[in-house]
PDB file of C-alpha atoms in Angstrom:
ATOM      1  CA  UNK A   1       0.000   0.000   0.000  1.00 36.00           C
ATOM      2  CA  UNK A   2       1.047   3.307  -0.945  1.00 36.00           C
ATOM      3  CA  UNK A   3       1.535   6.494   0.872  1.00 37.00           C
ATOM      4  CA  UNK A   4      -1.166   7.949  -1.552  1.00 38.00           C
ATOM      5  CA  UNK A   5      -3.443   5.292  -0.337  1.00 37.00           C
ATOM      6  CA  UNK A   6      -2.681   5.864   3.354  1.00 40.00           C
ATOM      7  CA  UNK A   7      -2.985   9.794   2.799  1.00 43.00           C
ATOM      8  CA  UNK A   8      -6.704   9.073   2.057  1.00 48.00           C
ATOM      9  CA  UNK A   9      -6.925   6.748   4.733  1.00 64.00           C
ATOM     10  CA  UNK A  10     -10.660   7.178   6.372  1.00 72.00           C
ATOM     11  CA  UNK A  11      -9.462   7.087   9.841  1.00 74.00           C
ATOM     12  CA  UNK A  12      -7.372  10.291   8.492  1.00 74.00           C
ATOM     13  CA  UNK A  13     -10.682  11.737   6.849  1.00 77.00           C
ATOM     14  CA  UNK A  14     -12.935  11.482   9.844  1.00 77.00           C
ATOM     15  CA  UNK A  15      -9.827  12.976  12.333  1.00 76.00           C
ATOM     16  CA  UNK A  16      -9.419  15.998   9.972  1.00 75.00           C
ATOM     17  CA  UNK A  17     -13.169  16.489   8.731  1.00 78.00           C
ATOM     18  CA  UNK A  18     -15.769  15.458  11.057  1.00 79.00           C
ATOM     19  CA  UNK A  19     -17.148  17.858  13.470  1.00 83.00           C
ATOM     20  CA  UNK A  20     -17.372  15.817  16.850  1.00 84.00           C
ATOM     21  CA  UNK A  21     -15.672  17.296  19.596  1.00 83.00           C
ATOM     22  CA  UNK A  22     -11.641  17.069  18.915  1.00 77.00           C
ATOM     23  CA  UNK A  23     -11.229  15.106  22.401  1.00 78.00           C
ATOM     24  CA  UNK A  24     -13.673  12.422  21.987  1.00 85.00           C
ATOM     25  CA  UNK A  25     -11.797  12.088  18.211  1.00 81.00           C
ATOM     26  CA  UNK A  26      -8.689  12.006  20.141  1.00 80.00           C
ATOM     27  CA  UNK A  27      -9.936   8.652  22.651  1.00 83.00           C
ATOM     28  CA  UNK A  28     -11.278   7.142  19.340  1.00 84.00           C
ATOM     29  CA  UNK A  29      -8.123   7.684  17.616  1.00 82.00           C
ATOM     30  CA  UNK A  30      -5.757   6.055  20.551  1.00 82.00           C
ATOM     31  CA  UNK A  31      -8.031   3.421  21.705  1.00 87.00           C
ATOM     32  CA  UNK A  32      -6.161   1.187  18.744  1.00 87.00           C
ATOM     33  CA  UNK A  33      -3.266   2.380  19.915  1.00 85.00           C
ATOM     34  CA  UNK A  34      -3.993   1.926  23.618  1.00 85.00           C
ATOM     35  CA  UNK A  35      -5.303  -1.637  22.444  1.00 90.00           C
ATOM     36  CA  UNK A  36      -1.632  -2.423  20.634  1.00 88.00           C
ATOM     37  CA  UNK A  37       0.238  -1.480  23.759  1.00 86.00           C
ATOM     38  CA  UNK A  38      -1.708  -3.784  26.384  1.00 87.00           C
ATOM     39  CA  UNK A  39      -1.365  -6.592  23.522  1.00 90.00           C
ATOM     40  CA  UNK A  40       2.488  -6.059  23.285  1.00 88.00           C
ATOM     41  CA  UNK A  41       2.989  -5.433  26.822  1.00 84.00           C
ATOM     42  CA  UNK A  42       1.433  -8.335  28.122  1.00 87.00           C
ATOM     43  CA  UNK A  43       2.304 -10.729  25.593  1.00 88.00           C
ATOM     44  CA  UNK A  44       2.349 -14.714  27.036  1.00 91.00           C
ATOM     45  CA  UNK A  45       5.381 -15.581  28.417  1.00 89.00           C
ATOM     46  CA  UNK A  46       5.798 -18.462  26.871  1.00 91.00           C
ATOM     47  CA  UNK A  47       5.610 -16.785  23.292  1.00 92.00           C
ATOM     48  CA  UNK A  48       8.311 -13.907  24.746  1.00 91.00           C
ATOM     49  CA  UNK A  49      10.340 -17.414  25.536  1.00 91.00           C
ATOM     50  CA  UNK A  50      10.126 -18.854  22.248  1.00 93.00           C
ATOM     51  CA  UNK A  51      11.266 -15.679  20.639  1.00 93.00           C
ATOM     52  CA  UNK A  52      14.093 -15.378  23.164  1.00 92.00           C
ATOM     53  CA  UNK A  53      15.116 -18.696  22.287  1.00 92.00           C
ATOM     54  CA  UNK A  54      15.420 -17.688  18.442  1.00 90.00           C
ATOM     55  CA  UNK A  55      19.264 -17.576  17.452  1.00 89.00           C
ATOM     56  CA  UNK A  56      19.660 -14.206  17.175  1.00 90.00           C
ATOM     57  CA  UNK A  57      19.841 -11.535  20.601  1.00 92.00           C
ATOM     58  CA  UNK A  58      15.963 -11.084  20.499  1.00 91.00           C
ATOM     59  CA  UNK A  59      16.795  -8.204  23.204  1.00 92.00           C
ATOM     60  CA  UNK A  60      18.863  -6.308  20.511  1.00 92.00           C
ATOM     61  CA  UNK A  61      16.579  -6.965  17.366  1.00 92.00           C
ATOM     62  CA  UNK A  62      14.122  -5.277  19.457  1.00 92.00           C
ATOM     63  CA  UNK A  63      16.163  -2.483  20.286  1.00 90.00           C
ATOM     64  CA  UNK A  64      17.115  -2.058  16.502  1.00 91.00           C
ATOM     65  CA  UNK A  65      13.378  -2.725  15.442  1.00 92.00           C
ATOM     66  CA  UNK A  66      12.527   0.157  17.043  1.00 90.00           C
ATOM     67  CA  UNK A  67      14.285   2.503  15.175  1.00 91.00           C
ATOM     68  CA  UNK A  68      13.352   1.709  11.310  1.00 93.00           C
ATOM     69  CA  UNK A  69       9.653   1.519  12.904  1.00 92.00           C
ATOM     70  CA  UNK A  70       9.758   5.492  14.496  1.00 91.00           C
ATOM     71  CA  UNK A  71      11.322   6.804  11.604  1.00 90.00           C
ATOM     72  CA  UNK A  72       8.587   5.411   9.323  1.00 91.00           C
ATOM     73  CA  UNK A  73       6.045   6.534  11.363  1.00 88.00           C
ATOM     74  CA  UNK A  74       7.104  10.125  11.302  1.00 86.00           C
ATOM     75  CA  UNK A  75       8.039   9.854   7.532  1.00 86.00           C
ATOM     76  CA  UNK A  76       4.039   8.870   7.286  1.00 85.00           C
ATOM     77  CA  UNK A  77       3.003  11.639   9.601  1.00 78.00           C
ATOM     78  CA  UNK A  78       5.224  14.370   7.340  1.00 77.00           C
ATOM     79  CA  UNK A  79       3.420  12.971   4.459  1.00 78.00           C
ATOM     80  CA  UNK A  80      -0.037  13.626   5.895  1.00 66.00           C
ATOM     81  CA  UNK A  81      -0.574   9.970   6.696  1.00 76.00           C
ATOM     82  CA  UNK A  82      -0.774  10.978  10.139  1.00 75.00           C
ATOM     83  CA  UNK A  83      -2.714   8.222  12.030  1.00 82.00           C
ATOM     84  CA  UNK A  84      -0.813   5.363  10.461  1.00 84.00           C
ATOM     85  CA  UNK A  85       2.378   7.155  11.854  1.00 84.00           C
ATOM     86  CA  UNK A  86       0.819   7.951  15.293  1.00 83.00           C
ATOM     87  CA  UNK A  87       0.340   4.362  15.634  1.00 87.00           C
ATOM     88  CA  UNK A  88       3.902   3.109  14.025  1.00 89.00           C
ATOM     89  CA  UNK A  89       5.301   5.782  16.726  1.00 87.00           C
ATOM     90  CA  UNK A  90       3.173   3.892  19.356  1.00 86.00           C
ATOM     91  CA  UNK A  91       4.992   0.505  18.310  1.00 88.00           C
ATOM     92  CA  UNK A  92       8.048   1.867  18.421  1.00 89.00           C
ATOM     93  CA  UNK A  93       8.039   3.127  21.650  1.00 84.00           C
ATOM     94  CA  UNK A  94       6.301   0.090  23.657  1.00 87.00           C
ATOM     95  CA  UNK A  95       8.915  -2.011  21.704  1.00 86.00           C
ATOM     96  CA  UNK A  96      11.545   0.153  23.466  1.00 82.00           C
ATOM     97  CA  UNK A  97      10.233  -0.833  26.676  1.00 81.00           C
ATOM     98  CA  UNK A  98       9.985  -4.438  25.675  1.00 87.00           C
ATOM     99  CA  UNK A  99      13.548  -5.318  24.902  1.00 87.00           C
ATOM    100  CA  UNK A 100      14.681  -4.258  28.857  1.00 81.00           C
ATOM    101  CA  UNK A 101      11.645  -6.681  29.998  1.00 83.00           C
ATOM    102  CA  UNK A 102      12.752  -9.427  27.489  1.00 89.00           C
ATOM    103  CA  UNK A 103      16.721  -9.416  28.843  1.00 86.00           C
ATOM    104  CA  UNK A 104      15.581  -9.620  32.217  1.00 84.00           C
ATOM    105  CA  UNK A 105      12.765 -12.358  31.667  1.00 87.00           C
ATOM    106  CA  UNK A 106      16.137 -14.013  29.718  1.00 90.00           C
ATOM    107  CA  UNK A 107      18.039 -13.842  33.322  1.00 87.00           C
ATOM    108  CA  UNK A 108      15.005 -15.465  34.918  1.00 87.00           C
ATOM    109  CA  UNK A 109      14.466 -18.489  32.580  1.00 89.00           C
ATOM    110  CA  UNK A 110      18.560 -18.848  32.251  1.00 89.00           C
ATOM    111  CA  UNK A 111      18.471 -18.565  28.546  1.00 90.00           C
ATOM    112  CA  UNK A 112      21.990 -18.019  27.717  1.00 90.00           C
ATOM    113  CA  UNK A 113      23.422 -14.120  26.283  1.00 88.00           C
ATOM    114  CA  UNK A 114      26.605 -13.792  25.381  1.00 86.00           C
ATOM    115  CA  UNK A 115      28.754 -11.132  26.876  1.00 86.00           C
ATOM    116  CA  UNK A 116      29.215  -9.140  23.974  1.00 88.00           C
ATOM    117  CA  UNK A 117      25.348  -8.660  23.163  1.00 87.00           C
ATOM    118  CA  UNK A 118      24.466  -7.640  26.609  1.00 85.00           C
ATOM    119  CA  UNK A 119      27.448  -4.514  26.916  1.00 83.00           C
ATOM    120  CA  UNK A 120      26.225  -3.840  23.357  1.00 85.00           C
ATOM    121  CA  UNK A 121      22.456  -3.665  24.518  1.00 83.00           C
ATOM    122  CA  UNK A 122      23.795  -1.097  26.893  1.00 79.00           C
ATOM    123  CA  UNK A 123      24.906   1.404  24.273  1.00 82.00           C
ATOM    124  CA  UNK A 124      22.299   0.848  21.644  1.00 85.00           C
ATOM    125  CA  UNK A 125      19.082   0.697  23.965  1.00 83.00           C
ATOM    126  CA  UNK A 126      20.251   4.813  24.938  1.00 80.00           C
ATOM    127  CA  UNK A 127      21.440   5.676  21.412  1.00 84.00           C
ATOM    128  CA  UNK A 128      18.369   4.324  19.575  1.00 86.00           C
ATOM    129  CA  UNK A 129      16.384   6.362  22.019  1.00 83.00           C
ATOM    130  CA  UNK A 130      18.026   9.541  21.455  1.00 86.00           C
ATOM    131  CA  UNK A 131      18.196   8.875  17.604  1.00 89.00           C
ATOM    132  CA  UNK A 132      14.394   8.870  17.484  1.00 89.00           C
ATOM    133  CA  UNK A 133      12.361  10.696  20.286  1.00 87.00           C
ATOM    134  CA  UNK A 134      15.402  13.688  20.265  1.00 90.00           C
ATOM    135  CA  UNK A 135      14.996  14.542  16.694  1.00 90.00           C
ATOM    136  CA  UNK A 136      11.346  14.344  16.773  1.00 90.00           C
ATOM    137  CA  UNK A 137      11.229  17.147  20.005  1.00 93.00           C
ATOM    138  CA  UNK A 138      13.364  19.062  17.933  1.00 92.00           C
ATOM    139  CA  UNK A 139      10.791  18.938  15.213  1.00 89.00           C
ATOM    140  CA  UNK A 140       7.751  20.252  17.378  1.00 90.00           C
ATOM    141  CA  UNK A 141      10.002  22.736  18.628  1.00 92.00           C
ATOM    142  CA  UNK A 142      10.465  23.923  15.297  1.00 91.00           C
ATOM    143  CA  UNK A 143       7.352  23.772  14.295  1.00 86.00           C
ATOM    144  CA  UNK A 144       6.074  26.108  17.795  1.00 89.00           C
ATOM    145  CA  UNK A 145       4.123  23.352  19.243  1.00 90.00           C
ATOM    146  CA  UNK A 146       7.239  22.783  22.341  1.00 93.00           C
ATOM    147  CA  UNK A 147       8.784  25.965  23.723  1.00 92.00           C
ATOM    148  CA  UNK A 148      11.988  26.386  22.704  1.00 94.00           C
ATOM    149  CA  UNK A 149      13.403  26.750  26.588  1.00 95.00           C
ATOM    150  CA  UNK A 150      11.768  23.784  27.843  1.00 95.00           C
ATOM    151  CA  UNK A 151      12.648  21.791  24.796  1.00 94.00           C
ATOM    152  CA  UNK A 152      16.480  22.280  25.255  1.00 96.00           C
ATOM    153  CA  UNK A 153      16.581  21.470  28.575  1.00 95.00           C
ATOM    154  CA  UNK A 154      14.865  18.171  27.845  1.00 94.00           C
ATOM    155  CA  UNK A 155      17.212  17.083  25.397  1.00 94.00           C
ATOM    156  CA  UNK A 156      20.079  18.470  27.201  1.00 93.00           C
ATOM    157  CA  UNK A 157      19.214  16.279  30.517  1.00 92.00           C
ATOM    158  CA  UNK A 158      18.491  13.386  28.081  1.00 89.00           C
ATOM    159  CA  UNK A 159      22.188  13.527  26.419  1.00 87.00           C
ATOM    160  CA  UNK A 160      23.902  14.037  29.917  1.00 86.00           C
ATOM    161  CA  UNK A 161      22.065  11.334  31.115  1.00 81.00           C
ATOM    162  CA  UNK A 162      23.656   9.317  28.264  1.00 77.00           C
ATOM    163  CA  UNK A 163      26.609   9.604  29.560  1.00 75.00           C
ATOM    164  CA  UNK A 164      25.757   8.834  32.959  1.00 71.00           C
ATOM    165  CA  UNK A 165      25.888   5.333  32.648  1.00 65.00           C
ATOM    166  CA  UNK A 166      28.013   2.420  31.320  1.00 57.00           C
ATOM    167  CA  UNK A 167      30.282   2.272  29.317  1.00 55.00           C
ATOM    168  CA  UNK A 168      31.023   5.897  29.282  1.00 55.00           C
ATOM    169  CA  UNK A 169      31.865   6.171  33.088  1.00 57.00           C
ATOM    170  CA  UNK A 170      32.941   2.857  34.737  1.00 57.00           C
ATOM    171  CA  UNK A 171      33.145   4.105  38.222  1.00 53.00           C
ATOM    172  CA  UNK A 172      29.215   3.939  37.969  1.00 51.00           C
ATOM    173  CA  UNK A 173      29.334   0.022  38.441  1.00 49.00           C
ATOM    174  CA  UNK A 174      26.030  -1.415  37.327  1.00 49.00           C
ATOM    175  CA  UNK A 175      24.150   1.788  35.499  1.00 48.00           C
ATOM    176  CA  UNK A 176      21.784   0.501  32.838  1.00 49.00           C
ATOM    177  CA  UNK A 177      18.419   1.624  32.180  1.00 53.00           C
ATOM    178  CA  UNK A 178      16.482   2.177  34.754  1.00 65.00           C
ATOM    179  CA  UNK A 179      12.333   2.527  34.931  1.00 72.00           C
ATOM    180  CA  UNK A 180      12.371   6.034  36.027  1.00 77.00           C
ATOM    181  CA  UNK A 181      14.430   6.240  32.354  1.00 78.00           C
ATOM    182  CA  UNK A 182      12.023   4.470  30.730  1.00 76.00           C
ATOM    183  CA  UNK A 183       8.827   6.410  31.828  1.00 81.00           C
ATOM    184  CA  UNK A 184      10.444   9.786  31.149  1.00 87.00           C
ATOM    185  CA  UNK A 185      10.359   8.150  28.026  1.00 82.00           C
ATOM    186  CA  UNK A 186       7.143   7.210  27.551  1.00 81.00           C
ATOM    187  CA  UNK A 187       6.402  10.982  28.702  1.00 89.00           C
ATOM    188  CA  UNK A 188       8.358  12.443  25.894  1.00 89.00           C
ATOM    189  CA  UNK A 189       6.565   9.571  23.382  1.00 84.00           C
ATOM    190  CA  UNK A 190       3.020  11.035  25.074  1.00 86.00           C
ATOM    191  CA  UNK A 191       4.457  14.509  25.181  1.00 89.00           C
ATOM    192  CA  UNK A 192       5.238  14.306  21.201  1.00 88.00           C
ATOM    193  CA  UNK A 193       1.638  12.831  20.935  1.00 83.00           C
ATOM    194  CA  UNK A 194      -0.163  15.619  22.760  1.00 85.00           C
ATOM    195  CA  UNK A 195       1.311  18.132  20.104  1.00 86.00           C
ATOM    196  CA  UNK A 196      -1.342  16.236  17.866  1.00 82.00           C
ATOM    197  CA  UNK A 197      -4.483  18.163  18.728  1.00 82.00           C
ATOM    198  CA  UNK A 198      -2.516  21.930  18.162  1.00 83.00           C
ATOM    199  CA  UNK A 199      -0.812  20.301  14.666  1.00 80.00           C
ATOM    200  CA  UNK A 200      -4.401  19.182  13.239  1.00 77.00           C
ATOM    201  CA  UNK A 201      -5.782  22.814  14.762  1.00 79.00           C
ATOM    202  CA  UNK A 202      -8.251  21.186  17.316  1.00 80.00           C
ATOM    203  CA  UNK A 203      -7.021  22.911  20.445  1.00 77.00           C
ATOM    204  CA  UNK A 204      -5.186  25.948  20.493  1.00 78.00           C
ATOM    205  CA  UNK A 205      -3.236  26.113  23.871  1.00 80.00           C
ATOM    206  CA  UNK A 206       0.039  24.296  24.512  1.00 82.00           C
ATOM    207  CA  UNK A 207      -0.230  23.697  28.370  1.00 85.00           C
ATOM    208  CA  UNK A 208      -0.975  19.889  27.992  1.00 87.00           C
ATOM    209  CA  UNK A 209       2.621  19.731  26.144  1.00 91.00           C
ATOM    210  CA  UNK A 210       4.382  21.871  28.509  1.00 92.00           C
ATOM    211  CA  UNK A 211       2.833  19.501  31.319  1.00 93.00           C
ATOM    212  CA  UNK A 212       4.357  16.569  30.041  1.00 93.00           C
ATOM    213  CA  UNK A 213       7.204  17.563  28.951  1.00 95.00           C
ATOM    214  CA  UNK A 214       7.818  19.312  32.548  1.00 95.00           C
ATOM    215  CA  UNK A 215       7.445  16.150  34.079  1.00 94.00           C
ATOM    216  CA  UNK A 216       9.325  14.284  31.504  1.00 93.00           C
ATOM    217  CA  UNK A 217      11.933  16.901  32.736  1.00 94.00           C
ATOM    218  CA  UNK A 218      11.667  16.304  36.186  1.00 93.00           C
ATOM    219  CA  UNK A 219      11.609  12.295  35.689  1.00 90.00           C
ATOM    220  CA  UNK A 220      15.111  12.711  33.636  1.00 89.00           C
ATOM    221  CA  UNK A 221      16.764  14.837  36.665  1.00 90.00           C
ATOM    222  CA  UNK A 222      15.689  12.031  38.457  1.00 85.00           C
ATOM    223  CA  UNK A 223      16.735   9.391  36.660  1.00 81.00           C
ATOM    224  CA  UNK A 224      20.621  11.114  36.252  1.00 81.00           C
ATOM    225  CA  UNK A 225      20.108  11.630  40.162  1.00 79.00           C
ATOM    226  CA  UNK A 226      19.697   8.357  40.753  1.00 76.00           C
ATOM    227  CA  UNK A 227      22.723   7.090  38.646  1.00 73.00           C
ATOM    228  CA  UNK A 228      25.026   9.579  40.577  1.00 73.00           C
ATOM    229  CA  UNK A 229      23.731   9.749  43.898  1.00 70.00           C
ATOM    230  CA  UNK A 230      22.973   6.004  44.967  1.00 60.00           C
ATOM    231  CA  UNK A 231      24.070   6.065  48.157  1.00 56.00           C
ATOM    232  CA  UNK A 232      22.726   9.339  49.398  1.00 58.00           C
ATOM    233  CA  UNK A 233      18.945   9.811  51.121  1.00 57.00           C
ATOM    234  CA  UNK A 234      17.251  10.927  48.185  1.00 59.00           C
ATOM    235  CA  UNK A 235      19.383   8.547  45.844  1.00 56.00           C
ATOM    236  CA  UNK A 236      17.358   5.802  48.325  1.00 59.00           C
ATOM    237  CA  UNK A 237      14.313   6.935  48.071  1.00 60.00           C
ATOM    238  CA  UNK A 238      14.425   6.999  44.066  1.00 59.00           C
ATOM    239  CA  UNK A 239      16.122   3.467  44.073  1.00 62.00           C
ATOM    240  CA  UNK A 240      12.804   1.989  46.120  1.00 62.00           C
ATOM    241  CA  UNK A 241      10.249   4.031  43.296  1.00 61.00           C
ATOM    242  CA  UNK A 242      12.363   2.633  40.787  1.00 59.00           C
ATOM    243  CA  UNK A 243      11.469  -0.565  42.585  1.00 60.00           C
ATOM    244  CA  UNK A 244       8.201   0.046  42.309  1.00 60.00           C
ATOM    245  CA  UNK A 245       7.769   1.066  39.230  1.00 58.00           C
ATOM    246  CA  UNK A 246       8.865  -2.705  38.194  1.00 58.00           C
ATOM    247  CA  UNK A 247       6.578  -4.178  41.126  1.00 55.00           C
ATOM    248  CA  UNK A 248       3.561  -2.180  38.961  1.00 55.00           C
ATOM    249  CA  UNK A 249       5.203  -3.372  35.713  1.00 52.00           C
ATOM    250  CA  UNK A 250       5.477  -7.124  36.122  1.00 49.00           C
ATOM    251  CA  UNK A 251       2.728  -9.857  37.575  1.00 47.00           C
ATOM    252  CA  UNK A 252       4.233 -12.091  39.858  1.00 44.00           C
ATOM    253  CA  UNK A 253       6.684 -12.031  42.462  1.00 39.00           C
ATOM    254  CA  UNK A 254      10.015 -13.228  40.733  1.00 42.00           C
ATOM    255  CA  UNK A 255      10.002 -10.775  38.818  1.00 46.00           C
ATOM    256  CA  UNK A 256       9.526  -7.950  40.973  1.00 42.00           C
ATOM    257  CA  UNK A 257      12.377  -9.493  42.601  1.00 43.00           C
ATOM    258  CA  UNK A 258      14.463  -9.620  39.583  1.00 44.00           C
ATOM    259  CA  UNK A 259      13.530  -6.521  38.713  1.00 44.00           C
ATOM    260  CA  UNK A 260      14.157  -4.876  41.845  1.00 41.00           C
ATOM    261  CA  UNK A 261      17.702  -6.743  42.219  1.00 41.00           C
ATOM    262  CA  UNK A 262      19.144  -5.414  38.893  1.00 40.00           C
ATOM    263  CA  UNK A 263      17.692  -1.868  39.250  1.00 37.00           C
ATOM    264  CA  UNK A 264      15.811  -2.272  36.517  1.00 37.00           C
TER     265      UNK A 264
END
């Protein structure tokens, strides 16, 4: 199928044209996505097994899928296919949260990974995230849906947080990803969303964006905190609600466990 085809999509007709109230558009338009999501995130275990059993580092494919996958949705969303993209985008980002779940599942049922894959995760998982959601905030901002100021400092957190972690600074022992990370993520992913409504004209004020991306903001501090400051009060306090952001993540009690133990 064709991006002419998808342009004329009637999902894309009937968010542009009809005259229902732009919010109620807005929950038709991401209950698909919404419905994609739970699907992904709670896919069987035993299926997540079988595909970590593949030969190939099903952790890293994911990592890479997620790249080719954001970049086509915004390439569809430039091209007026917007809805198509929005839910590409959507993929994208909840397979970026998969590939963390799927190494540590991997630890849990013993399936081997081989050194080299695992330190490479650790680079790529941060780079593919900067080489998508970055670029796109960068967009908005350009186009006057993200103010400039608050933009910057997102992005700027975001890259120092980069290189707050392994293998950049070793003295940071164990530094990977961890779940305060990933849902500052998911607020710059909703964040980018939100600019929707004021791109298709339906709502005029930015507030919503500059709510999200505030506490997308405040979650990235937090998350560079945490690397840096692990052994102080605060550093504590974030380590436990990292803790339980896994313990709300998972379903049963080995994996909050395993979750907890690796900091996420």
């Amino acid at each position: 199928m064709g991006v002419s085809v998808l342009q004329e999509g009637a999902m894309d007709e009937f968010l542009r044209s009809n005259p229902m109230p732009w919010a109620w558009k807005a929950v038709i338009a991401l209950l698909p996505a919404l419905l994609i999501s739970v699907g992904i995130l709670y896919t069987p275990r035993s299926w997540l097994k079988r595909f970590a059993q593949l030969p190939f580092d099903a952790p890293t494919a994911l990592t890479l899928a997620h790249v080719p996958l954001f970049a086509l949705g915004v390439y569809l969303h430039l091209t007026s296919a917007f809805y198509a993209g929005l839910l590409l985008v959507v993929v994208a980002e909840i397979l970026d949260v998969m590939d963390g779940k799927l190494a540590k599942f991997m630890i849990l049922w013993k399936i081997p990974r081989s050194e080299f894959w695992a330190k490479l995760g650790k680079i790529l998982d941060p780079f593919c995230d900067k080489i998508t959601l970055l670029p796109a905030i960068g967009l908005y901002m350009y186009l006057g849906y993200i103010h400039h100021w608050l933009g910057w400092l997102v992005i700027m957190v975001d890259v120092f947080g980069t290189f707050m972690r392994e293998p950049f600074l070793k003295d940071l022992g164990d530094s990977g990803a961890n779940w305060i990370g990933k849902i500052k993520a998911l607020f710059q992913a909703l964040g980018l969303l939100t600019c929707v409504p004021n791109e298709l004209g339906w709502y005029p004020e930015t507030y919503p964006v500059d709510i999200i991306f505030g506490l997308a903001l405040v979650l990235g501090v937090l998350s560079v905190y945490l690397r840096l400051s692990q052994g102080s009060a605060l550093g504590k306090v974030l380590s436990r609600a990292n803790g339980l952001f896994c313990l709300l993540y998972t379903s049963d009690a080995a994996d909050d466990l395993l979750c907890v133990n690796l900091g996420g």
